[in-house]
Short mmCIF file of C-alpha atoms in Angstrom, two decimals:
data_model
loop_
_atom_site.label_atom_id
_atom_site.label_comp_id
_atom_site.label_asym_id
_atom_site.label_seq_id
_atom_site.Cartn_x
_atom_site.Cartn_y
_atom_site.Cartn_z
CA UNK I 154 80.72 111.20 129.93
CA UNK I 155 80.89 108.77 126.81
CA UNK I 156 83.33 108.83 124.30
CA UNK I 157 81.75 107.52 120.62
CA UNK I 158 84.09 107.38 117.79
CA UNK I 159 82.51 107.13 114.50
CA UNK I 160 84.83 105.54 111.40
CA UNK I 161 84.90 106.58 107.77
CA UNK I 162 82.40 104.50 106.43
CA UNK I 163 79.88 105.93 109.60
CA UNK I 164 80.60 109.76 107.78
CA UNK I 165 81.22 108.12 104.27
CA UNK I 166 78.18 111.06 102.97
CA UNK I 167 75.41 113.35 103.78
CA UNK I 168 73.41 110.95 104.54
CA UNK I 169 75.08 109.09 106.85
CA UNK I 170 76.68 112.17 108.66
CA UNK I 171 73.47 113.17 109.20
CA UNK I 172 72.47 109.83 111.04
CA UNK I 173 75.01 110.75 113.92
CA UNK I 174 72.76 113.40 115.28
CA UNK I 175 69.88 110.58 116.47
CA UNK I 176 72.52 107.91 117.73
CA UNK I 177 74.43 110.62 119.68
CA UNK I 178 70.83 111.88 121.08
CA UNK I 179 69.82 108.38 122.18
CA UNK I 180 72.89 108.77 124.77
CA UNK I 181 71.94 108.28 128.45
CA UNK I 182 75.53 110.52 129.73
CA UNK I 183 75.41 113.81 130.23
CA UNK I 184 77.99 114.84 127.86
CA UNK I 185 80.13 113.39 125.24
CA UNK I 186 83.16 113.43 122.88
CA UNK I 187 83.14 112.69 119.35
CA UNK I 188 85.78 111.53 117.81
CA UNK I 189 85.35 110.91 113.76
CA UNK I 190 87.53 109.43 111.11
CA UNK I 191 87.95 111.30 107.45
CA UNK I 192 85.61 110.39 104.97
CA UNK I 193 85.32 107.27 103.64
CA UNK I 194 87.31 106.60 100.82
CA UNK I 195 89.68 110.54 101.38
CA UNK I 196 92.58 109.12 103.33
CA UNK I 197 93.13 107.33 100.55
CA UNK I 198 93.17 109.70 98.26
CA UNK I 199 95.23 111.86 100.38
CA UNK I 200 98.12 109.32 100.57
CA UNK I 201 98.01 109.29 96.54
CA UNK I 202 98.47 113.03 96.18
CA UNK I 203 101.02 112.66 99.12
CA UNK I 204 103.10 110.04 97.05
CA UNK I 205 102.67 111.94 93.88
CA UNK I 206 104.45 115.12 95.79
CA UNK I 207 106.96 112.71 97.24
CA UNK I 208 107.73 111.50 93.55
CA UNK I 209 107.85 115.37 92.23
CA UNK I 210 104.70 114.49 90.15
CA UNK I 211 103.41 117.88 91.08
CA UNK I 212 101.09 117.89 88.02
CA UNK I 213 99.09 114.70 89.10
CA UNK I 214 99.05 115.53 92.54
CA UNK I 215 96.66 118.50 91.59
CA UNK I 216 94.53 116.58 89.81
CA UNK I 217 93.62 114.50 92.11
CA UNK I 218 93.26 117.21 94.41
CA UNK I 219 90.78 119.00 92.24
CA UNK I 220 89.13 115.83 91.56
CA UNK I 221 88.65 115.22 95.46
CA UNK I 222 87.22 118.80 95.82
CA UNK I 223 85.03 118.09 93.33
CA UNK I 224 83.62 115.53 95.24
CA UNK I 225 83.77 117.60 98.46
CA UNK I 226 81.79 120.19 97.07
CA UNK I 227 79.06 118.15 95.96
CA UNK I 228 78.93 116.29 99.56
CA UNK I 229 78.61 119.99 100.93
CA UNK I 230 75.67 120.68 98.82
CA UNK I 231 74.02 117.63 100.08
CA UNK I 232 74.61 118.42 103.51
CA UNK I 233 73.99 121.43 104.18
CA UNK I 234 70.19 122.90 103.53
CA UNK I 235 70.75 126.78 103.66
CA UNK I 236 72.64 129.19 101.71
CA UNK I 237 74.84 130.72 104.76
CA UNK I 238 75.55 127.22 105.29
CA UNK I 239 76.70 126.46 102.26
CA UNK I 240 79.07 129.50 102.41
CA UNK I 241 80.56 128.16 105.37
CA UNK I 242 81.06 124.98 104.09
CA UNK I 243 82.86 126.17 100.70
CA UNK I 244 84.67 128.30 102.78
CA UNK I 245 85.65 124.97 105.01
CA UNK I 246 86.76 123.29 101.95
CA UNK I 247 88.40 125.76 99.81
CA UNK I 248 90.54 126.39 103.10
CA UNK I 249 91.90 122.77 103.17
CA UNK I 250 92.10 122.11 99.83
CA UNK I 251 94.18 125.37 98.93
CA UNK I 252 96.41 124.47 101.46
CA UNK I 253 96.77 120.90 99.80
CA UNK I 254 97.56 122.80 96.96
CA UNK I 255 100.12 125.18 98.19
CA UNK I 256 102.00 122.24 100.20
CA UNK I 257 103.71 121.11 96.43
CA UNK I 258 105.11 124.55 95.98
CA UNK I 259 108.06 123.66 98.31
CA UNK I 260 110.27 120.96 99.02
CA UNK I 261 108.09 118.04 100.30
CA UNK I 262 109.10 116.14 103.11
CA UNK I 263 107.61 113.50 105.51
CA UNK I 264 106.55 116.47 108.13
CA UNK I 265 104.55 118.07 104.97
CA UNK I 266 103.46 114.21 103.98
CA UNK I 267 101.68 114.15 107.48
CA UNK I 268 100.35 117.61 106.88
CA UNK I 269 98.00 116.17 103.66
CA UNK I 270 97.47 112.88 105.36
CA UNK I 271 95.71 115.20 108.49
CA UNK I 272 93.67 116.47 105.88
CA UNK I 273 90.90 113.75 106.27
CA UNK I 274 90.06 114.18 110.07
CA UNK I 275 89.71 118.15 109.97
CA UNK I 276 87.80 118.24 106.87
CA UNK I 277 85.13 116.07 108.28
CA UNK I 278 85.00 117.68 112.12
CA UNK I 279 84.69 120.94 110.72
CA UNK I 280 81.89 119.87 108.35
CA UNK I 281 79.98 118.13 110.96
CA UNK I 282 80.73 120.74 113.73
CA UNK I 283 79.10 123.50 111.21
CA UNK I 284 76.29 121.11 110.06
CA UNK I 285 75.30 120.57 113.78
CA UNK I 286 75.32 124.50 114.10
CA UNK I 287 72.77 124.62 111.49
CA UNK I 288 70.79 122.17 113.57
CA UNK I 289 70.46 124.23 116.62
CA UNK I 290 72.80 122.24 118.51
CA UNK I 291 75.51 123.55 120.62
CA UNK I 292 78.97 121.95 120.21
CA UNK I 293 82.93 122.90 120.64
CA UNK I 294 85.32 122.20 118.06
CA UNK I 295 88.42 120.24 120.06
CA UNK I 296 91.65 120.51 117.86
CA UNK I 297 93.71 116.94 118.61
CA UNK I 298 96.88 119.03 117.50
CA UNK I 299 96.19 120.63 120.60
CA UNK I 300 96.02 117.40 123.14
CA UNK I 301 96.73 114.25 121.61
CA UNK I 302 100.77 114.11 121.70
CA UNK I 303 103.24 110.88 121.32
CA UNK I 304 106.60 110.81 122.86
CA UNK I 305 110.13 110.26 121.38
CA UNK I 306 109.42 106.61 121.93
CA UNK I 307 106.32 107.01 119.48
CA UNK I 308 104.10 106.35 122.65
CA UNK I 309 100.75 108.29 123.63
CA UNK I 310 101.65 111.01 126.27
CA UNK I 311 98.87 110.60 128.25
CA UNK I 312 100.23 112.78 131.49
CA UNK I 313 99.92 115.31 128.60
CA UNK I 314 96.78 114.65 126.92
CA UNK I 315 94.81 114.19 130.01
CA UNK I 316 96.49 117.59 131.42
CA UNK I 317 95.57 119.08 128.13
CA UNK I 318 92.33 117.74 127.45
CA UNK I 319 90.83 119.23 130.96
CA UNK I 320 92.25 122.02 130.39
CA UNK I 321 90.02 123.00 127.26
CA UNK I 322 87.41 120.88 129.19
CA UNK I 323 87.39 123.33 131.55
CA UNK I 324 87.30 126.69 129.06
CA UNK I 325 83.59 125.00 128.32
CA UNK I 326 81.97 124.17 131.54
CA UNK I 327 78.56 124.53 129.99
CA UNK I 328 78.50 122.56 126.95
CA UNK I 329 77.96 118.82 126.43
CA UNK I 330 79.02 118.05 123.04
CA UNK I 331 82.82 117.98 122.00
CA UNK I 332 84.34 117.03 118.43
CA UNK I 333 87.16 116.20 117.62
CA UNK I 334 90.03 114.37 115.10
CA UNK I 335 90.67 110.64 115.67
CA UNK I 336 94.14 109.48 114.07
CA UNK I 337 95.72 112.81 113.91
CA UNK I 338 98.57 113.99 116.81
CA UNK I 339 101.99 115.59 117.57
CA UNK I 340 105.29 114.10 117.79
CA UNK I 341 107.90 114.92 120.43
CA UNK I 342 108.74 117.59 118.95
CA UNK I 343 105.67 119.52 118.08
CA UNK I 344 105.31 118.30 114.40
CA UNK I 345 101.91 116.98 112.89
CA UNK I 346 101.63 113.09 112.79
CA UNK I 347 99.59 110.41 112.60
CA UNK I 348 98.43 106.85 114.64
CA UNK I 349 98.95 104.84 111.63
CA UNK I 350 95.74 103.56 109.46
CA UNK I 351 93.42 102.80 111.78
CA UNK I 352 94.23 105.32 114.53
CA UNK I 353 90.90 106.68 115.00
CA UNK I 354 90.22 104.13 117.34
CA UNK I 355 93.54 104.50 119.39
CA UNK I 356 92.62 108.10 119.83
CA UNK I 357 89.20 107.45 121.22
CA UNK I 358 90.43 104.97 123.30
CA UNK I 359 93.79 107.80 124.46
CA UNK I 360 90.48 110.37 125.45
CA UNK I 361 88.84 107.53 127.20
CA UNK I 362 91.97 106.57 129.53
CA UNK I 363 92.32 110.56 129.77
CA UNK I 364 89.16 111.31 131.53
CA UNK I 365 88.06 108.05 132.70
CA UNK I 366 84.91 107.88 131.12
CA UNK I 367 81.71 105.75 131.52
CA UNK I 368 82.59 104.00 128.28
CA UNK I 369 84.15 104.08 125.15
CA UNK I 370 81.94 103.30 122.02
CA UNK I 371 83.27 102.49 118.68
CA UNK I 372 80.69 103.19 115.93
CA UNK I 373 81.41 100.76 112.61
CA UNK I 374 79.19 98.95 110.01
CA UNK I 375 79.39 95.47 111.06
CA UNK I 376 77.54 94.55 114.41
CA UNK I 377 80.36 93.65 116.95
CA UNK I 378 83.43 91.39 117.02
CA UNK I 379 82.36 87.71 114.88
CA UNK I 380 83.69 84.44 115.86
CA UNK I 381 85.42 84.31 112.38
CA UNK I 382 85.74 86.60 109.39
CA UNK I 383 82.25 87.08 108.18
CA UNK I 384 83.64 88.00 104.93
CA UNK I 385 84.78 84.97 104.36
CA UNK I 386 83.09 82.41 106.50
CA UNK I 387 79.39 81.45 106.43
CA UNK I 388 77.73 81.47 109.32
CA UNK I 389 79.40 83.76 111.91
CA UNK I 390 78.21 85.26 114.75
CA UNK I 391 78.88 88.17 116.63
CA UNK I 392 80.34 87.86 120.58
CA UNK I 393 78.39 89.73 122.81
CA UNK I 394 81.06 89.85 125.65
CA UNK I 395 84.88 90.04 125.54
CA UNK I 396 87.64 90.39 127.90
CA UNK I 397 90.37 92.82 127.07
CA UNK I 398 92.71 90.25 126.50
CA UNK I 399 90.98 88.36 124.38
CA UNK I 400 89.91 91.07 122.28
CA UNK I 401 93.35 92.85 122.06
CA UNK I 402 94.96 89.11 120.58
CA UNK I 403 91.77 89.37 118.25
CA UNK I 404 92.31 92.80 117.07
CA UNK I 405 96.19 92.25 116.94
CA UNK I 406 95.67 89.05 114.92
CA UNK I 407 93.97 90.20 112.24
CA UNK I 408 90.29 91.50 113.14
CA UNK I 409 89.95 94.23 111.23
CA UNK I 410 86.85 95.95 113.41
CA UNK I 411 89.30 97.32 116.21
CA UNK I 412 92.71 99.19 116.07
CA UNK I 413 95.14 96.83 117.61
CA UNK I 414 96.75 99.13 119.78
CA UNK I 415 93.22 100.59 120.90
CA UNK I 416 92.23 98.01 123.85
CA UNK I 417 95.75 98.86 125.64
CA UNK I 418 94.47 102.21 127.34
CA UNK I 419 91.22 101.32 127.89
CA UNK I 420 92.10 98.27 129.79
CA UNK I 421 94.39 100.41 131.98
CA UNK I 422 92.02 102.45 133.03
CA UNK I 423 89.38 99.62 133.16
CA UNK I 424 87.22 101.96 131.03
CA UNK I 425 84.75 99.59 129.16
CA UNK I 426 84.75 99.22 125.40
CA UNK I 427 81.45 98.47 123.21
CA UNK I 428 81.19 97.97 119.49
CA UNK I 429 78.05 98.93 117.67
CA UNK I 430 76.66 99.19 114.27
CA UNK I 431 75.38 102.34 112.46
CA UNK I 432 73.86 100.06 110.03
CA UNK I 433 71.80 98.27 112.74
CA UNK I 434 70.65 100.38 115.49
CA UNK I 435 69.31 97.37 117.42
CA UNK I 436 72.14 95.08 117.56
CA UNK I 437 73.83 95.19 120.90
CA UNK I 438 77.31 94.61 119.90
CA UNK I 439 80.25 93.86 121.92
CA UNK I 440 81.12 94.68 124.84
CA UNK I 441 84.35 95.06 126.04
CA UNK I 442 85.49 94.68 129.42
CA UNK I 443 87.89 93.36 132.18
CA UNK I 444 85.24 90.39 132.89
CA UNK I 445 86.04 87.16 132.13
CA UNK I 446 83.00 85.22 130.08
CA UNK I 447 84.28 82.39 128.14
CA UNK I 448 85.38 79.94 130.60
CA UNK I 449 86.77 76.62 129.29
CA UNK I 450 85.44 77.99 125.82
CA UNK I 451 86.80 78.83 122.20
CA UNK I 452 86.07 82.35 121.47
CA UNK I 453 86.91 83.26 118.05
CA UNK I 454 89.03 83.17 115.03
CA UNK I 455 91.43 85.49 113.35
CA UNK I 456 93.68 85.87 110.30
CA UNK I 457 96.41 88.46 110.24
CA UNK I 458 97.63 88.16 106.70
CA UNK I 459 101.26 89.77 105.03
CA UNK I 460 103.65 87.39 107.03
CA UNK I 461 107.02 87.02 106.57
CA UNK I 462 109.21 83.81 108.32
CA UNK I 463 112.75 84.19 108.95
CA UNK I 464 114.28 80.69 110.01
CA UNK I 465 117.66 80.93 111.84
CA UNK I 466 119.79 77.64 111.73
CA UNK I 467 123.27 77.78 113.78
CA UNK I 468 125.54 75.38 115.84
CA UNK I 469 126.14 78.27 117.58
CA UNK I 470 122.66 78.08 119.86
CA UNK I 471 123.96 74.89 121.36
CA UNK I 472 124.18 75.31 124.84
CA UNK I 473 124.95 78.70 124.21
CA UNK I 474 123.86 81.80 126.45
CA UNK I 475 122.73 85.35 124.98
CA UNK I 476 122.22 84.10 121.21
CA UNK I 477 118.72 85.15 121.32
CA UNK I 478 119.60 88.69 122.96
CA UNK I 479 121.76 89.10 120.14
CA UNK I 480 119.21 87.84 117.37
CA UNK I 481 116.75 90.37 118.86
CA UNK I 482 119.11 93.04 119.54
CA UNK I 483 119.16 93.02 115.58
CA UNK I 484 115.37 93.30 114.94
CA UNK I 485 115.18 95.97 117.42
CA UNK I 486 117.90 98.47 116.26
CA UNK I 487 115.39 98.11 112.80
CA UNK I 488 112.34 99.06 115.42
CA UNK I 489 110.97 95.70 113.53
CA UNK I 490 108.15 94.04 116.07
CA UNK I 491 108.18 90.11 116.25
CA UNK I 492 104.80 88.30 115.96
CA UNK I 493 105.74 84.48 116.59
CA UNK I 494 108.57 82.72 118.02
CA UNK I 495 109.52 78.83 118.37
CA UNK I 496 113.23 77.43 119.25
CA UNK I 497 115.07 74.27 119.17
CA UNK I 498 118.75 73.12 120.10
CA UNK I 499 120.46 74.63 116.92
CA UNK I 500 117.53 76.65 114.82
CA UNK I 501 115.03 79.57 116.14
CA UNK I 502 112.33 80.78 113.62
CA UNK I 503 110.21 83.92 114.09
CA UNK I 504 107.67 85.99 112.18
CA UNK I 505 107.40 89.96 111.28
CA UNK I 506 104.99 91.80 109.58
CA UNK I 507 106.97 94.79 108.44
CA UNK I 508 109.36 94.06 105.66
CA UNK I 509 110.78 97.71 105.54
CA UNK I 510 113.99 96.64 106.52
CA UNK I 511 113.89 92.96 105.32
CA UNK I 512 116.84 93.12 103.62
CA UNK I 513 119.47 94.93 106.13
CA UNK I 514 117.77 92.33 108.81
CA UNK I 515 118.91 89.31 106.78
CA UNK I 516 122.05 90.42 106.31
CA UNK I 517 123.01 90.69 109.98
CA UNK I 518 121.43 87.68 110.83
CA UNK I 519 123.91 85.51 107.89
CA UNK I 520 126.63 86.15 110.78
CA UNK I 521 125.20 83.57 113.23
CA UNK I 522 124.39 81.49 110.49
CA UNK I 523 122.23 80.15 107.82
CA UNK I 524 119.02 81.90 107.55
CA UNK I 525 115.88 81.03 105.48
CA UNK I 526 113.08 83.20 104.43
CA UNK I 527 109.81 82.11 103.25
CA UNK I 528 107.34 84.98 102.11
CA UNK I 529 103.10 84.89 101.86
CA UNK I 530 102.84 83.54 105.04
CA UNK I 531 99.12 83.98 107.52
CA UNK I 532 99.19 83.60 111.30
CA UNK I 533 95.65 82.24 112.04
CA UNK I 534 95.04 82.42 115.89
CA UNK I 535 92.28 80.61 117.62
CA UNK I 536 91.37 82.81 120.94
CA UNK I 537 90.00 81.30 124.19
CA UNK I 538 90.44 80.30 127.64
CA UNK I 539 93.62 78.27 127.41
CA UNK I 540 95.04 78.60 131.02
CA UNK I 541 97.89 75.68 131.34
CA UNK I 542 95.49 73.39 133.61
CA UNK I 543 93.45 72.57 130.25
CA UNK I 544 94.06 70.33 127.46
CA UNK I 545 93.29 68.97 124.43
CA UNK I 546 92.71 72.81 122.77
CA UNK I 547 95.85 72.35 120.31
CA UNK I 548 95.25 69.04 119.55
CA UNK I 549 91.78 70.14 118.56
CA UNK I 550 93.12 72.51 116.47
CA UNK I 551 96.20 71.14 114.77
CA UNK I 552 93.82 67.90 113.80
CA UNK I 553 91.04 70.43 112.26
CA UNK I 554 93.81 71.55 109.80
CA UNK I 555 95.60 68.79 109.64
CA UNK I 556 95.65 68.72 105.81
CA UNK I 557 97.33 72.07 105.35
CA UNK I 558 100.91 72.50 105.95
CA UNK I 559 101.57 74.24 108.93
CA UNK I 560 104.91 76.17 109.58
CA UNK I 561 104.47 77.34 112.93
CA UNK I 562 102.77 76.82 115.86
CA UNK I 563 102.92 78.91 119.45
CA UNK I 564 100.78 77.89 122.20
CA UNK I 565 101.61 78.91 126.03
CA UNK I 566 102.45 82.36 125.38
CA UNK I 567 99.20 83.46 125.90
CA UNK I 568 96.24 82.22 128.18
CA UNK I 569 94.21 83.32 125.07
CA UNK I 570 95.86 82.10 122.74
CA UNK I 571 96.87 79.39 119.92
CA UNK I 572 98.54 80.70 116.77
CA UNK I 573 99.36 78.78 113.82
CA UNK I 574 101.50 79.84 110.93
CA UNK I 575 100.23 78.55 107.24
CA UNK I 576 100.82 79.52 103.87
CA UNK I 577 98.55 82.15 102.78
CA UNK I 578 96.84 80.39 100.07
CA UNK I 579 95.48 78.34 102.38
CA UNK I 580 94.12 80.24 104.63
CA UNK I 581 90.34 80.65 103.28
CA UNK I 582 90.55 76.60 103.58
CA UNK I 583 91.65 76.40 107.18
CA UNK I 584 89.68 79.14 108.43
CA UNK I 585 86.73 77.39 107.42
CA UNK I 586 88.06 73.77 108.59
CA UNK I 587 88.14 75.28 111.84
CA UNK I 588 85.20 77.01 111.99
CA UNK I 589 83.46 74.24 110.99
CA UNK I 590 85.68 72.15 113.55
CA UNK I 591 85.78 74.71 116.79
CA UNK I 592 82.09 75.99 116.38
#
């Protein structure tokens, strides 16, 4: 069994939709799980009418939600050929869309904000799972609501979703072909929720630890991880072969092809990973695996953007025990991860990504003493083989740079990694100093 998740862009219209049929058909396995994302460009649109609700703008909210059936009704058109069809897939629609609808009629809380957002993924399942139908081809609808669950902790339940998932495995010992939601779940208590932006991914890779599959594929429109950002950088290229390691510090530092938290429970289950392009049939990708490849070699570079620095200065530190179990005690209660850390005698700076609780954060940390902040910040990290018996990496890279201002730099933490904390307006420059430097 394979597990091939497909992103919003790969079901982004008709067209494309219909393009899954082939690539799914060219699988050796003997059966497999889809897992798709909404459709391009409606998750977005669903977190508008969400935060319309949310502000009592019950009035705009509708429009938009007219305006995105609109579109829906056109992509059904497209898609589907006959007129039965096309009944079903009005009916599909109008189902969704009045519930979207009835949702502002009540108060509107974050449990019916994750209701709209959920929108997306069972939209597009139900689409495809009825457009296959009109194909001739057998395939069972697999609800995520009724499998993919997170625990009070916000982690994956995966004693759950495995028992689950085999259990309406089972109900189905004939067919082949299963669909269902990526980024979509339950909390701990039963409630609809989400995997963050993204999640799609996570959830492919959840099924894939589940079952132990041959291998988890994740469908996108560029052709495997690239040394840098292709985007920005001229003349990237794409890795053929990455360790899990490597490409969970890639993914985590800013390469936008891969869910961060996806690698984690693949890797556990040593269940191999492999990027691929619906764009380009023919391009082999990445694969993903627990092999080691790059040996005394640079690998890649990433930019995770959206930083913020928080520099601690106290006489307290000196020679003191616990001040950092205190300073951290603070970020957790605020469920606020760290990204970066360096230390001296009397000062200990440290970045974070989510701002949500900036302010109550700073204010705790004025009690050990005084405390800087400096916003628009970019962790560039440079990923490799940097086990502590080789040299010369950092110095490679600090000297390759070493006309921007650098803030930050951790090396050591990480076999497979070097990160370096800039300013963000100067991160097109370095990236491309050491691209031009590294490769």
């Amino acid at each position: 069994m394979k597990v091939l998740k497909f992103g919003g862009t790969s079901v982004g219209s008709p067209e494309r939709l219909e393009q899954l049929l082939p690539i799914i058909k060219s699988q050796t396995a003997n059966s497999h799980i889809i897992v798709l994302s909404a459709v391009a460009g409606t998750t977005n649109e669903l977190v508008a009418i969400a935060d319309n609700y949310t502000e009592g703008k019950v009035n705009e909210a509708r429009k938009k939600i007219t305006d995105l059936f609109n579109k829906y009704e056109v992509f059904i058109d497209t898609l589907f050929k006959t007129e039965d069809s096309k009944k079903t897939g009005e009916e599909i629609i109008s189902y969704h869309f009045n519930l979207l609808e009835e949702l502002g009629n009540d108060l509107f809380s974050t449990v019916e904000y994750k209701i709209v957002l959920a929108q997306g993924e069972l939209l597009s399942t139900t689409l495809f799972h009825f457009y296959l139908k009109e194909k001739g081809v057998n395939s069972v609808l697999l609800p995520a609501l009724d499998f993919m669950r997170m625990t009070e902790d916000n982690e994956p339940n995966l004693s759950y979703i495995t028992e689950q998932l085999n259990s309406l495995l089972n109900k189905h010992p004939e067919e082949t072909l299963f669909i269902t939601q990526g980024f979509i779940c339950r909390n701990a208590f039963g409630e609809v929720d989400n995997l963050r932006r993204g999640g799609s991914d996570y959830t492919a890779s959840l099924i894939g630890a589940a079952l132990k599959v041959d291998e988890i594929q994740i469908w996108t429109d560029i052709d495997g991880f690239h040394n840098n950002d292709p985007r920005l950088v001229s003349n990237t290229r794409p890795i053929s072969n990455l360790s899990f390691d490597e490409a969970a510090e890639l993914a985590y530092f800013g390469a936008k092809i891969l869910h961060p938290q996806s690698v984690f429970p693949a890797q556990k289950a040593n269940v191999p990973v492999r990027l691929l392009d619906t764009m380009d049939l023919s391009a082999p990708g990445t694969l993903i695996s627990s092999k080691e490849h790059h040996a005394d070699e640079i690998v890649a570079i990433a930019a995770k953007d959206n930083i913020t620095a928080i520099r601690i200065n106290s006489s307290r530190m000196l020679l003191a025990y616990g001040f950092l179990r205190r300073v951290f005690e603070i970020f957790e209660r605020y469920k606020t991860p760290i990204d970066m850390i360096t230390t001296s005698e009397v000062a200990v700076s440290l970045t974070i990504d989510d701002t949500t609780h900036l302010e109550q954060i700073i204010q705790e940390l004025n009690h050990f003493g005084n405390v800087e902040v400096d916003t628009d910040q970019t962790i560039v990290c440079i990923v490799g083989d940097f086990q502590s018996n080789k040299h010369g990496y950092a110095t490679i890279a600090s000297e390759a740079i070493k006309h921007i201002p650098i803030r930050m730099i951790s090396y050591g933490g990480s076999e497979h990694n070097i990160s370096l904390l800039i300013p963000s307006k100067h991160k097109i420059e370095a990236l491309r100093s050491l691209h031009n430097r590294l490769f």
